Short mmCIF file of C-alpha atoms in Angstrom, two decimals:
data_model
loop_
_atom_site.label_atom_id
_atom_site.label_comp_id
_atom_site.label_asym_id
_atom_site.label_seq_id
_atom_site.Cartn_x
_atom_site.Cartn_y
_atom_site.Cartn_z
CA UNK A 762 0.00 0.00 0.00
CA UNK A 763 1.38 3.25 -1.11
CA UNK A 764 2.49 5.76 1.60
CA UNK A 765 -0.25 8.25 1.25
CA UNK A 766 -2.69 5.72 1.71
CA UNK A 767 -1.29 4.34 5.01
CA UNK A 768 -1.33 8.49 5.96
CA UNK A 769 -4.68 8.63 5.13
CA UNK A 770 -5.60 5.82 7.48
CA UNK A 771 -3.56 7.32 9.91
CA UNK A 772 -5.27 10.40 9.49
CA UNK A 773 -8.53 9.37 9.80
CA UNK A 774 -8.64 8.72 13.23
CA UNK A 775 -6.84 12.17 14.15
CA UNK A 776 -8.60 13.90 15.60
CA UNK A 777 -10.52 11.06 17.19
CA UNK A 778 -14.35 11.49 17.70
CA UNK A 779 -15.26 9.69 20.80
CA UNK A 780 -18.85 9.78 22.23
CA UNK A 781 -19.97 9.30 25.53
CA UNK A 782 -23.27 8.69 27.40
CA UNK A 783 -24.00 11.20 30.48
CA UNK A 784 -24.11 8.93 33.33
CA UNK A 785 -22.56 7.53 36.75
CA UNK A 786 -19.32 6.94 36.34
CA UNK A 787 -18.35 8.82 33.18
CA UNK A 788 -16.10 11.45 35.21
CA UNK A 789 -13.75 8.54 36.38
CA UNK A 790 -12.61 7.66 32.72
CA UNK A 791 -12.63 11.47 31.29
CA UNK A 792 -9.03 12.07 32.34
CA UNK A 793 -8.45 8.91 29.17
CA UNK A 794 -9.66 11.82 26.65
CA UNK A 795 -6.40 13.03 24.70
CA UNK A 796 -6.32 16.45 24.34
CA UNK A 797 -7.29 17.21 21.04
CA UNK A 798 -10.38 14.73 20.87
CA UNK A 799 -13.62 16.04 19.30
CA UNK A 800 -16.33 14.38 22.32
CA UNK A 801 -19.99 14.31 21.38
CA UNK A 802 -22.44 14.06 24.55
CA UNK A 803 -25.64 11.88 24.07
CA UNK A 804 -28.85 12.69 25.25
CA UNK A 805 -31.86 10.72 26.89
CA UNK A 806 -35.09 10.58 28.11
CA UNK A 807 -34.44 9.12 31.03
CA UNK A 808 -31.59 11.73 31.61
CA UNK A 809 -32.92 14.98 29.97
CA UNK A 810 -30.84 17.35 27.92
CA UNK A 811 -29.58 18.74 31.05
CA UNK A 812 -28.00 16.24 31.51
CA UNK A 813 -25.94 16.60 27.97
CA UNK A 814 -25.63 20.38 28.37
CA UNK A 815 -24.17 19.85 32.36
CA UNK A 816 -21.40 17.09 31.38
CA UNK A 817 -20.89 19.14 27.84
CA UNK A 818 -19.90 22.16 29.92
CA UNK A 819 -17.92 20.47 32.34
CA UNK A 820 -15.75 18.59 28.97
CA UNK A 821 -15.45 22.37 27.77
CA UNK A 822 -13.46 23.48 30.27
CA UNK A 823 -10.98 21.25 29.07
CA UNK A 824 -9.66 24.21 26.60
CA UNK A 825 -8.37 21.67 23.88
CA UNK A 826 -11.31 19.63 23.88
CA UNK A 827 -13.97 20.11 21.35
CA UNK A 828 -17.22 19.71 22.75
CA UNK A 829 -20.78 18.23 20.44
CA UNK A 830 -23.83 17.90 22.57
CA UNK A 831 -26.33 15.66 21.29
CA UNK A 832 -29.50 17.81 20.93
CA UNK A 833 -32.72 15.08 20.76
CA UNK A 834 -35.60 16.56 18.74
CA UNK A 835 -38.16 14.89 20.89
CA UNK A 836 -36.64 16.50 23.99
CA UNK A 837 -37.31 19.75 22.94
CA UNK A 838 -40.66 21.52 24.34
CA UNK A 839 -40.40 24.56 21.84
CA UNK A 840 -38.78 27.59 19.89
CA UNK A 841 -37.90 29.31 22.90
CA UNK A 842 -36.68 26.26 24.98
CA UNK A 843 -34.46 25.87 21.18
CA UNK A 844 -33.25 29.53 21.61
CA UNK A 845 -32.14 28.62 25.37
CA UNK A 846 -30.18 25.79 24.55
CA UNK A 847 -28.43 27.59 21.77
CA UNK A 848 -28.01 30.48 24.20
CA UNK A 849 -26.24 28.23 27.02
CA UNK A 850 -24.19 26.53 24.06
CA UNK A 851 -22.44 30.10 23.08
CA UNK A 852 -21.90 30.90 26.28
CA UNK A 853 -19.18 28.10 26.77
CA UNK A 854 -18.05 28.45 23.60
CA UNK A 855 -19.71 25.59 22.24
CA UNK A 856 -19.89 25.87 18.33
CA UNK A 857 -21.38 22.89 17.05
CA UNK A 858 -24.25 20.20 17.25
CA UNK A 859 -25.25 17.12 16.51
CA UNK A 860 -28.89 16.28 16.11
CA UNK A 861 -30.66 13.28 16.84
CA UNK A 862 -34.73 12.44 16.47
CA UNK A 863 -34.79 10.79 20.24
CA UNK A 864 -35.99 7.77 21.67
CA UNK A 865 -38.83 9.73 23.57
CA UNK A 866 -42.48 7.97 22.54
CA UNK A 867 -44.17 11.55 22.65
CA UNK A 868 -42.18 14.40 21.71
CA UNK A 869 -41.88 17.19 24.45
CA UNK A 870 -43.47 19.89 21.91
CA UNK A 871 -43.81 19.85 17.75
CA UNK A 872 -40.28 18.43 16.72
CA UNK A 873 -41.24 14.35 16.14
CA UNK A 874 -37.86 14.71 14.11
CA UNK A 875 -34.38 16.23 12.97
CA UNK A 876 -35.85 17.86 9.98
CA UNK A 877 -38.25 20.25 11.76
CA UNK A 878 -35.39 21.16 13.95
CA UNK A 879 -32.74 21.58 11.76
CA UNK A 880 -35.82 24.13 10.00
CA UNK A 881 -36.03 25.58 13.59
CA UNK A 882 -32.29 26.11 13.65
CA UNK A 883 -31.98 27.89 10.28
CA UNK A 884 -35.23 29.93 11.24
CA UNK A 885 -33.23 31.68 14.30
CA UNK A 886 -29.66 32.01 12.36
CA UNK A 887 -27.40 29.42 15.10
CA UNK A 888 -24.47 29.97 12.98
CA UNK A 889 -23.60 26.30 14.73
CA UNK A 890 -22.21 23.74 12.81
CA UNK A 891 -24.62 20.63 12.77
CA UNK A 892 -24.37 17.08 12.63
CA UNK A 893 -27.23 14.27 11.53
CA UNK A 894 -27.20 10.63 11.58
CA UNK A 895 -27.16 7.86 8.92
CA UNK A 896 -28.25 4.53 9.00
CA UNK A 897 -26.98 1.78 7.18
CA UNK A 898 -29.41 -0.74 9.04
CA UNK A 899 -33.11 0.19 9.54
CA UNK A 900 -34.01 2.91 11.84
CA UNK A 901 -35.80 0.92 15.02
CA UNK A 902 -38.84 3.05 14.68
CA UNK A 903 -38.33 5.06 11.21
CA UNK A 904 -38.84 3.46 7.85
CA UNK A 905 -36.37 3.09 5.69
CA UNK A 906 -38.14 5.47 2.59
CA UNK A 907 -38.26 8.10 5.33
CA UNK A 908 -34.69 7.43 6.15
CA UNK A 909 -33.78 7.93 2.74
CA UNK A 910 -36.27 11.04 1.99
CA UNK A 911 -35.55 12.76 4.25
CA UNK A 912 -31.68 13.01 4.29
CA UNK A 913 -32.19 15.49 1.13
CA UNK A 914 -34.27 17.74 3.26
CA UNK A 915 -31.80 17.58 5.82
CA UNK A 916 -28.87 18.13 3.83
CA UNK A 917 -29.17 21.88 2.80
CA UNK A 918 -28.63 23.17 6.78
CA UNK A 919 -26.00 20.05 7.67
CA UNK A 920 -22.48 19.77 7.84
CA UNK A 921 -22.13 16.06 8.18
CA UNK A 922 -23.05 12.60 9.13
CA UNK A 923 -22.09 9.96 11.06
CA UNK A 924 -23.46 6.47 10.37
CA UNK A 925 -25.15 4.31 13.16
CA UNK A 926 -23.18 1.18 14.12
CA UNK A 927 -22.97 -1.69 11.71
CA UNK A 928 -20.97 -4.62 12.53
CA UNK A 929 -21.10 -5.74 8.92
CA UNK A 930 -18.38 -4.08 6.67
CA UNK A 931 -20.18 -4.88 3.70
CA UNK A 932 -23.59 -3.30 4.67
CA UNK A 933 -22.11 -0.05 5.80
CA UNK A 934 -19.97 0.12 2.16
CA UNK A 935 -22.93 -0.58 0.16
CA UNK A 936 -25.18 1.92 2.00
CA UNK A 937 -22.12 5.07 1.83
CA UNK A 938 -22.21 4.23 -2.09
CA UNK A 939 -26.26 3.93 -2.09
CA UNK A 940 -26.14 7.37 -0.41
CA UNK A 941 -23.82 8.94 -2.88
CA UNK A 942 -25.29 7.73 -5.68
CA UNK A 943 -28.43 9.64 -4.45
CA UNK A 944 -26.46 12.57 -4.60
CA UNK A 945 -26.54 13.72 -0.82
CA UNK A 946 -22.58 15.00 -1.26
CA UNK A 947 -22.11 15.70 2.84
CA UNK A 948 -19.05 13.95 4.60
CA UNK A 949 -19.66 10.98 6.37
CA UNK A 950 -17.66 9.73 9.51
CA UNK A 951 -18.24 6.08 9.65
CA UNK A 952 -19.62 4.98 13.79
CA UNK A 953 -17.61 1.95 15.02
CA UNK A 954 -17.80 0.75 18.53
CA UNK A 955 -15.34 1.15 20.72
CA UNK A 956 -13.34 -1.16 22.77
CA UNK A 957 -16.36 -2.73 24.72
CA UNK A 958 -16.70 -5.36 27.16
CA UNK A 959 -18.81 -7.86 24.29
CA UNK A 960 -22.18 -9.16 26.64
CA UNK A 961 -22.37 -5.22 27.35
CA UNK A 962 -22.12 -4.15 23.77
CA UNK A 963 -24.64 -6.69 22.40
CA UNK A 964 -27.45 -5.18 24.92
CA UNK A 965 -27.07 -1.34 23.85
CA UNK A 966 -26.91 -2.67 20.32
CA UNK A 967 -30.43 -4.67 20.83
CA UNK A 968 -31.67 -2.26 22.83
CA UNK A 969 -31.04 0.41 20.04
CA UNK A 970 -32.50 -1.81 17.42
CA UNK A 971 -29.82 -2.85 15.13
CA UNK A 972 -30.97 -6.77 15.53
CA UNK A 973 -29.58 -7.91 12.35
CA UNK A 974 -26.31 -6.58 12.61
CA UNK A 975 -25.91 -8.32 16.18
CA UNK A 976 -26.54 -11.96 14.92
CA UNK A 977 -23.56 -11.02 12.18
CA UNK A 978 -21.47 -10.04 15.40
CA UNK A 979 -22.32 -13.10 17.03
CA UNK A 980 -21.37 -15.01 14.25
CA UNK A 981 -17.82 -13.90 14.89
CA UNK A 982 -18.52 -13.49 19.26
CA UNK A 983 -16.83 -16.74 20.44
CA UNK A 984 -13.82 -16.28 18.41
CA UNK A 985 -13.46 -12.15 19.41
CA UNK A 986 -14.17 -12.98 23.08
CA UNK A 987 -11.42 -15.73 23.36
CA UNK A 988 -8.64 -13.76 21.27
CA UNK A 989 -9.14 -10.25 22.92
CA UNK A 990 -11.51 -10.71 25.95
CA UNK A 991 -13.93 -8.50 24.80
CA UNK A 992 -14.91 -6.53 21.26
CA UNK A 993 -12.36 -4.53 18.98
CA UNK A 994 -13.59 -3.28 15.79
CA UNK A 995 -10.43 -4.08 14.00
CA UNK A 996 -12.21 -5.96 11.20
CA UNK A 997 -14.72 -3.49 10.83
CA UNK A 998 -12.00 -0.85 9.64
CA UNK A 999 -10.02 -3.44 7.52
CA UNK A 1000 -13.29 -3.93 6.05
CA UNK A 1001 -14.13 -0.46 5.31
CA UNK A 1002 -10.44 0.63 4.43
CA UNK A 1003 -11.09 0.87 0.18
CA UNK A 1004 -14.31 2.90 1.35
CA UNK A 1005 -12.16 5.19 3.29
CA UNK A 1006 -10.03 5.56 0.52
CA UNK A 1007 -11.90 5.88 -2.25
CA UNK A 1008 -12.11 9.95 -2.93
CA UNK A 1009 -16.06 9.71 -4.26
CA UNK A 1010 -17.51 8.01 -1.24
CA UNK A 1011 -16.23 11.35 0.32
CA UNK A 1012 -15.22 8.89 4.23
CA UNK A 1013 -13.52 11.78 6.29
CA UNK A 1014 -13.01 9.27 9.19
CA UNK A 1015 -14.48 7.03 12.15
CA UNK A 1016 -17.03 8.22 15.18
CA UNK A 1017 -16.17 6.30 18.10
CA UNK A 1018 -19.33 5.16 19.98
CA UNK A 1019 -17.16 4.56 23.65
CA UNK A 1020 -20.32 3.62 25.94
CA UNK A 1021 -18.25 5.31 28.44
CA UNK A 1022 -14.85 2.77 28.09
CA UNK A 1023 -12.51 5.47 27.09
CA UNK A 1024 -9.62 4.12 28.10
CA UNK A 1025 -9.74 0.84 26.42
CA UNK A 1026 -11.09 2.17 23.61
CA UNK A 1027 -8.20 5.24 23.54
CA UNK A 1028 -5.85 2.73 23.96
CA UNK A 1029 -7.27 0.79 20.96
CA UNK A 1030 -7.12 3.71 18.96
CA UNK A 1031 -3.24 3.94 19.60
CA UNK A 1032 -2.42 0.87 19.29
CA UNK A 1033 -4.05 0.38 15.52
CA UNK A 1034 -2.63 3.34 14.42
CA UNK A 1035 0.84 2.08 15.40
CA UNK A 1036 -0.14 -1.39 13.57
CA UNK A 1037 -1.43 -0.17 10.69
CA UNK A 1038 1.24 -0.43 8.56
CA UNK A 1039 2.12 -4.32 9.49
CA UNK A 1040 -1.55 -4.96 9.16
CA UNK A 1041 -2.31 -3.82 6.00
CA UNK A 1042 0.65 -5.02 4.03
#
């Protein structure tokens, strides 16, 4: 593999994007962050977005740190509670977003969705830069036409996407070319899992509803579990390496979805980067 290609790989995960989930225990593995990570904050309804906005201002005053709060669409009661949060965002120097529809059953006010949000956005000038999410697998509650309709609504008041986890190389490939072939032109980070303990990592993933990309995981679970003693995504990104290469699928790098193991998944990172040469050869 030619040189530039092994510094593209390199440079895909630098800066790393690592996201975290606002609960117990998170502070104890912050200090794992390197300094120049880009950290995106989930929200819940079982948390609220105070929750995001509270642990997204304590990450910012990290100065080298940049800071993305998840911003659920359900979870917002209305245009004013919109302007607030945008309002407590600049005032800790918080310049971008990423924006997710929300597990909530009922919506807290009239956004069921991203699109009417990112309209809501535009409508009071946020001069933030916003993120959306693809999925490569079926939403668990959104059909798949709507996944795909709506991504050109979406795109005009965007600035990226990040794919939902996909343990199946293949699937995530064919869907970043299905996308581009529509035409939506936006960069995509591709969302791997982290270094995870593996009986943890299958719950979130059934409990987020990406079923059919767990039984190809557990094709390959007795094997992983033995070798490493718990889940590394290493074959996911020597599956997706020619899509990460390839200039039209337009792959600017990986989203790391840590569910709160930063330090095993940091240490991941690190340690691929420093293999990547040997591996790929």
């Amino acid at each position: 593999m030619p040189d530039t290609e092994h510094q593209k790989i390199r440079a895909s995960f630098a800066p790393p994007r690592f996201e975290i989930i606002p609960m117990k225990g998170v502070e104890q593995e912050l200090q794992y962050l390197p300094d120049d990570a880009i950290v995106t904050v989930t929200s819940s309804p079982t948390k609220g977005l105070d929750a995001t906005l509270a642990l997204a201002s304590l990450l910012r005053s990290r100065q080298h740190l940049r800071v993305v709060p998840h911003i659920a669409a359900r979870m917002v009661a209305d245009t004013v509670h919109l302007k607030d949060i945008v309002q407590q965002l600049t005032d800790i120097g918080i310049d971008e977003v990423f924006l997710v529809a929300g597990d909530a059953e009922v919506p807290a006010g009239p956004f069921d969705g991203t699109v009417p949000l990112l309209h809501a956005l535009a409508d009071i000038g946020h001069g933030l830069r916003v993120g959306i999410t693809g999925y490569p697998e079926s939403h668990s509650f959104i059909p798949d036409d709507t996944t795909i309709r709506v991504m050109h609504e979406k795109e005009p008041h965007a600035s990226y996407i990040v794919s939902q986890i996909c343990y199946d190389p293949q699937v995530t490939a064919r869907w970043i070319a299905a996308v581009r072939a529509r035409g939506t032109q936006l960069p995509i980070y591709i969302g791997l899992p982290g270094a995870v303990d593996l009986p943890k990592l299958v719950r979130i993933s059934l409990r987020v509803g990406i079923g059919d990309s767990v039984r190809y995981l557990r094709k390959q679970a007795g094997s992983v579990a033995k070798l490493v003693g718990g889940y590394r995504p290493d074959a996911l990104v020597e599956g997706l390496i020619p899509t990460l290469l390839d200039p039209e699928m337009k792959v600017y790098g990986w989203h790391l979805f840590t569910f709160n193991e930063i330090r095993r998944t940091e240490a991941w990172r690190q340690d691929l980067i420093n293999r990547y040469p040997r591996m790929l050869q």
